[in-house]
PDB file of C-alpha atoms in Angstrom:
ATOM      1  CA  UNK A 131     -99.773 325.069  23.531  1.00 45.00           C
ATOM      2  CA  UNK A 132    -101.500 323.213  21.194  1.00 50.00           C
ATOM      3  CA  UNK A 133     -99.932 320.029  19.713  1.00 51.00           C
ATOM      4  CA  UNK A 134    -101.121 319.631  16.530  1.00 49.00           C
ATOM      5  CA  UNK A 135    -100.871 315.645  15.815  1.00 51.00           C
ATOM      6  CA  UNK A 136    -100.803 313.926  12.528  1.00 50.00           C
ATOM      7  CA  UNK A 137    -103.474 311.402  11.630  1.00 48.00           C
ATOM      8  CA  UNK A 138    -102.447 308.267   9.532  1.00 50.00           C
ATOM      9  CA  UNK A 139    -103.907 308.366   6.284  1.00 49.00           C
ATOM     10  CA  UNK A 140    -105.784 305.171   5.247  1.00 46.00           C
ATOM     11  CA  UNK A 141    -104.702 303.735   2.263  1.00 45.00           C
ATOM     12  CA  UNK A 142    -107.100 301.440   0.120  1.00 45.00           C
ATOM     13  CA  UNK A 143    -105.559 298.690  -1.381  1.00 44.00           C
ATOM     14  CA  UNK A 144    -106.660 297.446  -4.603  1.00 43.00           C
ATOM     15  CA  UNK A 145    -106.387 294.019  -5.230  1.00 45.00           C
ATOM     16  CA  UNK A 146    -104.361 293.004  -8.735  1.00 45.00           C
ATOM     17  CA  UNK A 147    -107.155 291.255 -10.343  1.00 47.00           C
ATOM     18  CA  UNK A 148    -105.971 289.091 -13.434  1.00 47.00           C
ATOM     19  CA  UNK A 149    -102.331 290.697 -13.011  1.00 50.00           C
ATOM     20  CA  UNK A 150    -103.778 294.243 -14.130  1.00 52.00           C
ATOM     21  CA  UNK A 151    -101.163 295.878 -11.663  1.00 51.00           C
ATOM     22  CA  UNK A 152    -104.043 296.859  -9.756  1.00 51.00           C
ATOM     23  CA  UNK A 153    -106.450 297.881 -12.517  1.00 54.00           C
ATOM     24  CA  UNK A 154    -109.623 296.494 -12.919  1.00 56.00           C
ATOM     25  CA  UNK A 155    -111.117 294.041 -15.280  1.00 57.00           C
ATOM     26  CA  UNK A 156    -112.222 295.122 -18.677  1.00 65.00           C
ATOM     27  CA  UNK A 157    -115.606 293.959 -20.459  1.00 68.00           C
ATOM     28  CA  UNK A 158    -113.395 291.564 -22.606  1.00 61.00           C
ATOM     29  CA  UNK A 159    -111.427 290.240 -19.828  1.00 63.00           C
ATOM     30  CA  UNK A 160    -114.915 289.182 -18.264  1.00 64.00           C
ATOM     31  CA  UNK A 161    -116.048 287.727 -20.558  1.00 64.00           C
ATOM     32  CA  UNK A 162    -112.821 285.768 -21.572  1.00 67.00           C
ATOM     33  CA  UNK A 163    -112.947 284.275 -17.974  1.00 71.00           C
ATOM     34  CA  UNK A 164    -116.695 283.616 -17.901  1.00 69.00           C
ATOM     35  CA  UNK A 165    -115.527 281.304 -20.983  1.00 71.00           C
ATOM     36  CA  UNK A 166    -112.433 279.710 -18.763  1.00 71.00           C
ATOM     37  CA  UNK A 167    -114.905 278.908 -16.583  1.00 74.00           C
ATOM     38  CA  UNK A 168    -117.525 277.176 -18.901  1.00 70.00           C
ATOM     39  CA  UNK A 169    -114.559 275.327 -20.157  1.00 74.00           C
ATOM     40  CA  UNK A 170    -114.041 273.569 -17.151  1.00 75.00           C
ATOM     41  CA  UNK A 171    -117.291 272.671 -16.236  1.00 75.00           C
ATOM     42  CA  UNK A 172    -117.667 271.220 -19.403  1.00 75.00           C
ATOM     43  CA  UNK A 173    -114.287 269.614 -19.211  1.00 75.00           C
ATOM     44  CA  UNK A 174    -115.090 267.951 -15.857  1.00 77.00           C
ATOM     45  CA  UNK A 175    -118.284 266.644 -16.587  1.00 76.00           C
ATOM     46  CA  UNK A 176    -117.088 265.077 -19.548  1.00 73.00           C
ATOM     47  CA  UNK A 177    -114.450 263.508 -16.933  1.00 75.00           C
ATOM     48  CA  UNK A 178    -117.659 262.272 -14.865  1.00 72.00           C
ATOM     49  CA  UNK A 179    -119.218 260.644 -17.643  1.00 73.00           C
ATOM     50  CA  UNK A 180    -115.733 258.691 -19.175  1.00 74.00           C
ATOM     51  CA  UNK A 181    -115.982 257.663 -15.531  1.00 70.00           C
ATOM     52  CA  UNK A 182    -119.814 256.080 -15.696  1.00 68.00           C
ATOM     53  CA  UNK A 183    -118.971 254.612 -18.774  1.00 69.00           C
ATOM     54  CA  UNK A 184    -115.689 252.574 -17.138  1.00 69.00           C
ATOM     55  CA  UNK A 185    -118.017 251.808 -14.186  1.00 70.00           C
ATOM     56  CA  UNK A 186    -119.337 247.923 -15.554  1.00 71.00           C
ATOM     57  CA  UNK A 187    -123.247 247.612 -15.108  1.00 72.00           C
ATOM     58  CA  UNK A 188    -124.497 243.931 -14.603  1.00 70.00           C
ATOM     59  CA  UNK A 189    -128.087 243.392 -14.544  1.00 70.00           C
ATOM     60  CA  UNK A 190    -130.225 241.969 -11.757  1.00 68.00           C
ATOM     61  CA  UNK A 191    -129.712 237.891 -11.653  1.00 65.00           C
ATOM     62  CA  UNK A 192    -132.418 236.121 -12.049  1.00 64.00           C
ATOM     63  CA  UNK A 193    -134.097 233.267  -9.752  1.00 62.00           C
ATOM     64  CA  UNK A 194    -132.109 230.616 -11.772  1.00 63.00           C
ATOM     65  CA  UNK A 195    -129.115 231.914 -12.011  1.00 64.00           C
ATOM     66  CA  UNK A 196    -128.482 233.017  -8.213  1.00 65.00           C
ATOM     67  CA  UNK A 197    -127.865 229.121  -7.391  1.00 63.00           C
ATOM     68  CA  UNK A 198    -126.154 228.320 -10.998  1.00 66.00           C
ATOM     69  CA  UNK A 199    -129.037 227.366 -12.350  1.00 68.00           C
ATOM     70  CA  UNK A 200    -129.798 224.155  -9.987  1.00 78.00           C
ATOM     71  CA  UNK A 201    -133.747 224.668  -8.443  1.00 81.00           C
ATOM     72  CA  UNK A 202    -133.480 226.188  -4.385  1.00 84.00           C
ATOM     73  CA  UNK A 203    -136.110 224.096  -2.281  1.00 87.00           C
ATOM     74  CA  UNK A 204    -137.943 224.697   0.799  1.00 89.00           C
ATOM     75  CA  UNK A 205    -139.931 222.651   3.376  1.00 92.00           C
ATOM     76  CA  UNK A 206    -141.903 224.087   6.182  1.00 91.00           C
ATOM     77  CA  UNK A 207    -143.465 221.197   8.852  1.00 92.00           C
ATOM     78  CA  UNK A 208    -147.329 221.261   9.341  1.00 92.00           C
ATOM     79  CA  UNK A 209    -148.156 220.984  13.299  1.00 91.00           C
ATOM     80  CA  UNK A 210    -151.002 218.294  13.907  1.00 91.00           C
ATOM     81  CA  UNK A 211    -153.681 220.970  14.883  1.00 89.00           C
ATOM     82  CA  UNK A 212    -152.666 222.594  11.232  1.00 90.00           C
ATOM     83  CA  UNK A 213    -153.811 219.703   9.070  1.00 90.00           C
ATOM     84  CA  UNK A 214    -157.572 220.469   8.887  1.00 91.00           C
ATOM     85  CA  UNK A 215    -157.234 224.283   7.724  1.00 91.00           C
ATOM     86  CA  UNK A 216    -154.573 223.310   5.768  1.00 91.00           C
ATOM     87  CA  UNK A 217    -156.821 220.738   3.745  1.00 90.00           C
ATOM     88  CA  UNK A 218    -159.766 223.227   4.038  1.00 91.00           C
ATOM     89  CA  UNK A 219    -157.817 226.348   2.312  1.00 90.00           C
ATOM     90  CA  UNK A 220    -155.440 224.297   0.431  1.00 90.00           C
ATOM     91  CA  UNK A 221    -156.863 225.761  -3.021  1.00 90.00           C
ATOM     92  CA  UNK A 222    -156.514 229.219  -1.446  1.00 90.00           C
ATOM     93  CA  UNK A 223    -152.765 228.639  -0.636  1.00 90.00           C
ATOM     94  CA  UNK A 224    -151.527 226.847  -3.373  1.00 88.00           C
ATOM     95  CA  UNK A 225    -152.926 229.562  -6.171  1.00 90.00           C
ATOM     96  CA  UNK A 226    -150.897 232.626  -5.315  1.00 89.00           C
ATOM     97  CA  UNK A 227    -147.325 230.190  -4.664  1.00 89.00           C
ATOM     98  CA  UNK A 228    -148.092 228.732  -8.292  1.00 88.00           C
ATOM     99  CA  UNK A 229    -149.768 231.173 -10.182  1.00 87.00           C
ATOM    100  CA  UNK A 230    -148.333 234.499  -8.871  1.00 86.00           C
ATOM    101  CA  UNK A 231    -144.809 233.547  -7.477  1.00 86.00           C
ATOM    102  CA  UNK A 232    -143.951 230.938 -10.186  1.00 87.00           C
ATOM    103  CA  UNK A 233    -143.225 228.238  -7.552  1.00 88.00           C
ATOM    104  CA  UNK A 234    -143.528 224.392  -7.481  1.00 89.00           C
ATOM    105  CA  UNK A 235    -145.230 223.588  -4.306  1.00 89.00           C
ATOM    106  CA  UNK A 236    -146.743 220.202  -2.744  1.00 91.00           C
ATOM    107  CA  UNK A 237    -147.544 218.748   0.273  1.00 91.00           C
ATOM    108  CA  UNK A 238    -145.679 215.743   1.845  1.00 90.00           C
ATOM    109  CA  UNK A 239    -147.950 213.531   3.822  1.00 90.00           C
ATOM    110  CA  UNK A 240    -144.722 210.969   4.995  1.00 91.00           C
ATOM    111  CA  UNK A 241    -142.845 213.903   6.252  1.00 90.00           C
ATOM    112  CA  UNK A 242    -145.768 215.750   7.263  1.00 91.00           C
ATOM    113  CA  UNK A 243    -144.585 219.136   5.632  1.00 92.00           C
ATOM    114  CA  UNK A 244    -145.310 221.476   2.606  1.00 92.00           C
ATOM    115  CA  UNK A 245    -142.316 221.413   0.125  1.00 92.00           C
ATOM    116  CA  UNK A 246    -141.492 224.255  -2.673  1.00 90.00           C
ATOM    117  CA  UNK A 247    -139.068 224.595  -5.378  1.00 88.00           C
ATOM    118  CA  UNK A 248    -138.019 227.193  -8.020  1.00 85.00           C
ATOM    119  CA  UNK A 249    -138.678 226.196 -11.557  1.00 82.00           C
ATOM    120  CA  UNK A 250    -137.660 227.822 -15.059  1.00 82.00           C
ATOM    121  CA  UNK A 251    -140.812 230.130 -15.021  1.00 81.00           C
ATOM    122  CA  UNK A 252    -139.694 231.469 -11.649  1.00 81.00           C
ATOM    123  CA  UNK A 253    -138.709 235.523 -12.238  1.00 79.00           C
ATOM    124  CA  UNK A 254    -138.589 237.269  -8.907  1.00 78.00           C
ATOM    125  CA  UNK A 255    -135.279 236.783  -6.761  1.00 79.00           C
ATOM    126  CA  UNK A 256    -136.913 236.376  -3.100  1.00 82.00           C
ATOM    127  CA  UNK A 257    -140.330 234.688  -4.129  1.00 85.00           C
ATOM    128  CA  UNK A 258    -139.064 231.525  -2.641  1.00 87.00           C
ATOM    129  CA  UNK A 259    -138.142 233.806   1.318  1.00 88.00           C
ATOM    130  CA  UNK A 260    -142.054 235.293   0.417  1.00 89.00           C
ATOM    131  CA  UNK A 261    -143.847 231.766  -0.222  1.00 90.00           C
ATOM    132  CA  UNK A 262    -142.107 230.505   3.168  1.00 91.00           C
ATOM    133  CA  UNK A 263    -143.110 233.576   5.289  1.00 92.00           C
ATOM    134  CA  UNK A 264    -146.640 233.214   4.184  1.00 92.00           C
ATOM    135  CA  UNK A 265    -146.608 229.395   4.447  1.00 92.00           C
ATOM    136  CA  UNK A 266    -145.396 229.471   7.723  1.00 92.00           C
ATOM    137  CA  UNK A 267    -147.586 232.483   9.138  1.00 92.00           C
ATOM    138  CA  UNK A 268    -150.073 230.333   7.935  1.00 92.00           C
ATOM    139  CA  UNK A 269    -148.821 227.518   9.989  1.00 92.00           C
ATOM    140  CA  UNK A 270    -148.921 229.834  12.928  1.00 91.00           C
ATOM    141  CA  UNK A 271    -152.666 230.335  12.561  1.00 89.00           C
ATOM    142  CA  UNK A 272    -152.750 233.389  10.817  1.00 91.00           C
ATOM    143  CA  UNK A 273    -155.620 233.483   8.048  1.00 91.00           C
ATOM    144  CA  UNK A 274    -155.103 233.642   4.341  1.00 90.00           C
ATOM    145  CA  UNK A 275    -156.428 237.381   3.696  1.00 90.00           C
ATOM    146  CA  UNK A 276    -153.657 238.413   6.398  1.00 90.00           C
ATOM    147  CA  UNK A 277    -150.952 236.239   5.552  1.00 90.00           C
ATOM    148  CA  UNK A 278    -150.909 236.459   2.104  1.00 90.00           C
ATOM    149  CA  UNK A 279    -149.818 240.144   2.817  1.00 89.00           C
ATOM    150  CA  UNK A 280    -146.835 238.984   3.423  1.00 89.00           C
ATOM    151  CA  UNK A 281    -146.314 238.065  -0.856  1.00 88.00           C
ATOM    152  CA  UNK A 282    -147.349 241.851  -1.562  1.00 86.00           C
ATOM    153  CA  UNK A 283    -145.137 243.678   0.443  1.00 86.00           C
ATOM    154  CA  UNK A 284    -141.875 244.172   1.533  1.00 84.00           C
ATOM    155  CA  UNK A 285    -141.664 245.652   5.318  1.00 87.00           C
ATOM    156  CA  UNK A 286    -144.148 242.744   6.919  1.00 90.00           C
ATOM    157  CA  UNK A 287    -142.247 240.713   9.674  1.00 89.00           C
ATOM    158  CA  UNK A 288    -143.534 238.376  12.040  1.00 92.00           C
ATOM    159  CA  UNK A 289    -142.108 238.592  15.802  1.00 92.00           C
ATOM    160  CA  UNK A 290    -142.947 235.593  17.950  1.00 91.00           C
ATOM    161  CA  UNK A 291    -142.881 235.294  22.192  1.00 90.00           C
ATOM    162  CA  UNK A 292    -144.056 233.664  25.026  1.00 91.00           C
ATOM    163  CA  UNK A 293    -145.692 235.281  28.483  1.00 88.00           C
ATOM    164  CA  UNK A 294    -143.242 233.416  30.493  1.00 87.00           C
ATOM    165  CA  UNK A 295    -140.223 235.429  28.096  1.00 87.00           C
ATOM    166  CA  UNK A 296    -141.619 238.448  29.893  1.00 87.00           C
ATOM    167  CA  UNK A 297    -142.875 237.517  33.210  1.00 85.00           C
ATOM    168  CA  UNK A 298    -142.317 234.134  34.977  1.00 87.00           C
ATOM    169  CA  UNK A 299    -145.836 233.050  35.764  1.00 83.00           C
ATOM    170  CA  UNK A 300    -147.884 229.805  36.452  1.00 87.00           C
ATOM    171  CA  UNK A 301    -151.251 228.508  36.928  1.00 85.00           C
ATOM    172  CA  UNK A 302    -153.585 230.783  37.402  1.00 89.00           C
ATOM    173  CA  UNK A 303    -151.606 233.881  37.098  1.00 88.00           C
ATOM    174  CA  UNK A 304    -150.466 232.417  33.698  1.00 88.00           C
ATOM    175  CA  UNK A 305    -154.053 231.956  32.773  1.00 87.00           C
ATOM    176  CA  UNK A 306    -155.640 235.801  34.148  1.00 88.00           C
ATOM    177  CA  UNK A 307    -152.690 237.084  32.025  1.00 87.00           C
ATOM    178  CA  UNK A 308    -153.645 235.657  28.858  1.00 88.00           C
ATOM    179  CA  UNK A 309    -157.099 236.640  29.847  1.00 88.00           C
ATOM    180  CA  UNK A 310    -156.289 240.218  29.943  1.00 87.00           C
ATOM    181  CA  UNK A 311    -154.616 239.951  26.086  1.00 88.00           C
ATOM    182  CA  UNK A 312    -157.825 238.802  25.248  1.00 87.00           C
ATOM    183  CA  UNK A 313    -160.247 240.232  27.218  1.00 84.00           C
ATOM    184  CA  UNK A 314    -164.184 239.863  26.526  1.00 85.00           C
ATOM    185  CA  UNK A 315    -164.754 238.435  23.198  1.00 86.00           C
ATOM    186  CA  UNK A 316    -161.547 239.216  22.017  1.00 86.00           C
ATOM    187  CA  UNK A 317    -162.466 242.624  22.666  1.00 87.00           C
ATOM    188  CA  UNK A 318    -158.662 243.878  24.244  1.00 87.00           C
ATOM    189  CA  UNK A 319    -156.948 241.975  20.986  1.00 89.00           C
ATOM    190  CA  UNK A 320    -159.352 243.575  18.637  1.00 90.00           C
ATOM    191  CA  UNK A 321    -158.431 246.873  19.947  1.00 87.00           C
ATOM    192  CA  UNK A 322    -154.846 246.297  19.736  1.00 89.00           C
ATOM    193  CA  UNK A 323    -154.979 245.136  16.614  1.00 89.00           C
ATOM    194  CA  UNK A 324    -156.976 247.702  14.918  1.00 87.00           C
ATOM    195  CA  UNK A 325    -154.731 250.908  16.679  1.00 86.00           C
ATOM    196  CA  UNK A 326    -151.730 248.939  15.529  1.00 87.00           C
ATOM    197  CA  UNK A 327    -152.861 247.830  12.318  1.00 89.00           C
ATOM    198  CA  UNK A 328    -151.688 244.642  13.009  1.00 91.00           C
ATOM    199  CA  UNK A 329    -152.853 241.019  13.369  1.00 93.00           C
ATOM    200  CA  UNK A 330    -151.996 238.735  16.926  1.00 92.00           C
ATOM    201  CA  UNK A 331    -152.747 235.097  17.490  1.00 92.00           C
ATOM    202  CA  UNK A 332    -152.813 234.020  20.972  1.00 91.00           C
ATOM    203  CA  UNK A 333    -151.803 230.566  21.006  1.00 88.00           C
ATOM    204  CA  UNK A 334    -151.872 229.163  24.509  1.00 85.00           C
ATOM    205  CA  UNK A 335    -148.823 230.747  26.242  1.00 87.00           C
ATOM    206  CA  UNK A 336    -147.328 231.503  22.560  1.00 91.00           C
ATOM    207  CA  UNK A 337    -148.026 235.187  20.793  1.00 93.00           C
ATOM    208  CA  UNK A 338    -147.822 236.074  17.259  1.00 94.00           C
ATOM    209  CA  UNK A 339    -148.135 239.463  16.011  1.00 94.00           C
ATOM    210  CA  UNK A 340    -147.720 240.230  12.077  1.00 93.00           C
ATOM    211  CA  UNK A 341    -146.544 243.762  10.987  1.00 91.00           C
ATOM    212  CA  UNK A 342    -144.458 246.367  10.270  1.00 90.00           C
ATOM    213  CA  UNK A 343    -141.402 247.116  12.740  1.00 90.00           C
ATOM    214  CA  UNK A 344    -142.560 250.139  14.248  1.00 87.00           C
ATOM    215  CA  UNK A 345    -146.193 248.717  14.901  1.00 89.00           C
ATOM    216  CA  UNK A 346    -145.140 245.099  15.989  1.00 91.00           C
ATOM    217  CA  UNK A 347    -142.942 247.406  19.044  1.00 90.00           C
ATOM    218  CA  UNK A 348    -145.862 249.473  19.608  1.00 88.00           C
ATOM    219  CA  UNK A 349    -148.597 246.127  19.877  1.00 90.00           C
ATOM    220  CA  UNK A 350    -145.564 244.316  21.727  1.00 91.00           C
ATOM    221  CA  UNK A 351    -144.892 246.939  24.108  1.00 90.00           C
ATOM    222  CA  UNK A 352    -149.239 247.319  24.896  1.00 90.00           C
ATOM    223  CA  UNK A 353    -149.331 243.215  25.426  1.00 91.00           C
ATOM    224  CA  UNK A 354    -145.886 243.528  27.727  1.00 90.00           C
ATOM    225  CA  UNK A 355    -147.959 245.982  30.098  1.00 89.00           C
ATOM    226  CA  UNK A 356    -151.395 243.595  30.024  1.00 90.00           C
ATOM    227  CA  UNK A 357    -148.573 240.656  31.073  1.00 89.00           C
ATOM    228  CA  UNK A 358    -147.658 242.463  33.791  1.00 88.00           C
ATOM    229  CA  UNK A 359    -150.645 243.269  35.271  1.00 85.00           C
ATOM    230  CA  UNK A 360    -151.656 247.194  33.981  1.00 85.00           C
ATOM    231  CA  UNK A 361    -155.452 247.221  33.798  1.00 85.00           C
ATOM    232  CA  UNK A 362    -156.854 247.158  30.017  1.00 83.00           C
ATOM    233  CA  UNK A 363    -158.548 250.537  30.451  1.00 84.00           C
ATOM    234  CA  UNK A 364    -155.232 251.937  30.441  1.00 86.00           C
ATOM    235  CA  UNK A 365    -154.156 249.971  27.647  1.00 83.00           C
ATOM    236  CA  UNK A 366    -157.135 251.484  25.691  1.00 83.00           C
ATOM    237  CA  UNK A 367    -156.590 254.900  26.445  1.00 85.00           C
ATOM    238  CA  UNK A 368    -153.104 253.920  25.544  1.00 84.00           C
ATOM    239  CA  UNK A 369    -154.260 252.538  22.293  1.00 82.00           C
ATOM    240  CA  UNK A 370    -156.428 255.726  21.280  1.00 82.00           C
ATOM    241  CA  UNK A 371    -153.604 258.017  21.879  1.00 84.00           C
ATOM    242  CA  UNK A 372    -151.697 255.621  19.132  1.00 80.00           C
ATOM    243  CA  UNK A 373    -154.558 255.760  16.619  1.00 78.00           C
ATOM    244  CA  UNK A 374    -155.316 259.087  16.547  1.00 81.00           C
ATOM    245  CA  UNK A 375    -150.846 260.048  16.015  1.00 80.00           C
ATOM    246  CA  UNK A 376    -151.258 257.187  13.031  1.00 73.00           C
ATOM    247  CA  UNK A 377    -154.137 259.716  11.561  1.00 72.00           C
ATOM    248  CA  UNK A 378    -152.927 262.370  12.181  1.00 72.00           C
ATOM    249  CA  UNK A 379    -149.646 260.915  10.143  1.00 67.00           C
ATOM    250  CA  UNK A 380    -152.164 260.433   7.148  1.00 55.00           C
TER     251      UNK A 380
END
């Protein structure tokens, strides 16, 4: 016997698009919701913009008016081995404070520090923060064409340690360390420096290093290793690696 079974028809369902009991949209009904549409776009971007306008805009305050208009002063101390360069490139400091920051600045020779103030020419809200920085990377025993980078841009920090901070040492262990920061002639510093593009000062058991964040870790993290005792040809092959990912960058 055959059993003849019955397949299920399928049934398509149309959707009821705009309440057309299933029929679908005409040329006019298109276009008359194309124009819904456009309506209320328009009608919410006009909504954004009554918004903006109830949002209050202030304008940037000024160097006299962050402190209600009374002067903000500053004082950095001079260390005793500071007072001859200070004398020496005194023009050379004072001219960019003064002329290009708009600041009052002098130095004190009872309290044995430079002072600055704002005045009513001053314009630019952090030009007192800049005129410390490079006053006191000065201090430090950084020199004026490197320092005064410091007034020019924004992302310069300087990042200050000691040897001991990383490794206790004494006598001559103290001394070979600092001697392999160094090296020859400044040679291992001068390396650093320049596949960095930093600047370090090696004062006694004190280090300096001026720079950007990334490149202060990367020169920090190459005198760390010297410190503890990696050989400097490692260090350079280290450092070439660096320079040639920063050109790469460029």
């Amino acid at each position: 016997r055959r059993h003849s079974q019955s397949l299920p028809r399928k049934t398509m369902e149309v959707e009821d698009q705009g309440g057309n009991g299933g029929q679908p949209k005409t040329t006019h009904q298109k276009k008359q919701s194309q124009a819904d549409t456009k309506s209320n776009d328009k009608k919410k971007q006009d909504s954004v913009m009554e918004e903006e306008k109830a949002i209050p805009k202030f304008p940037a305050l000024t160097a006299k008016e962050l402190n209600s208009g009374k002067p903000q002063y500053a004082k950095i101390n001079v260390p005793p081995h500071r007072y001859t360069p200070l004398r020496e490139n005194w023009v050379k400091l004072y001219e960019p404070i003064a002329k290009h920051m708009k600041l009052q600045i002098k130095f004190n020779p009872k309290k044995r520090c430079v002072e600055m103030k704002t005045s009513k020419h001053t314009t630019l809200q952090n030009s007192l923060q800049k005129s410390t920085e490079f006053v006191r990377a000065f201090m430090l025993g950084f020199e004026i064409r490197d320092a005064i980078a410091l007034l020019r841009l924004d992302d310069l920090y300087i990042d200050s340690f000691e040897v001991r901070d990383v490794k206790s040492l004494h006598g001559e262990h103290l001394s070979r360390a600092i001697g392999r920061i160094a090296g020859q002639g400044g040679k291992t510093k001068f390396t650093i420096e320049n596949a960095t593009k930093t600047r370090i000062v090696l004062a006694d058991t004190h280090i300096h290093i001026l720079g950007s964040f990334n490149n202060i870790n990367t020169a920090k993290r190459a005198i760390c290793n010297l410190i503890m005792g990696k050989p400097p040809g490692k260090v350079y092959t280290t450092m070439r690696a660096v320079a040639s990912r920063q050109k790469e960058r460029f």
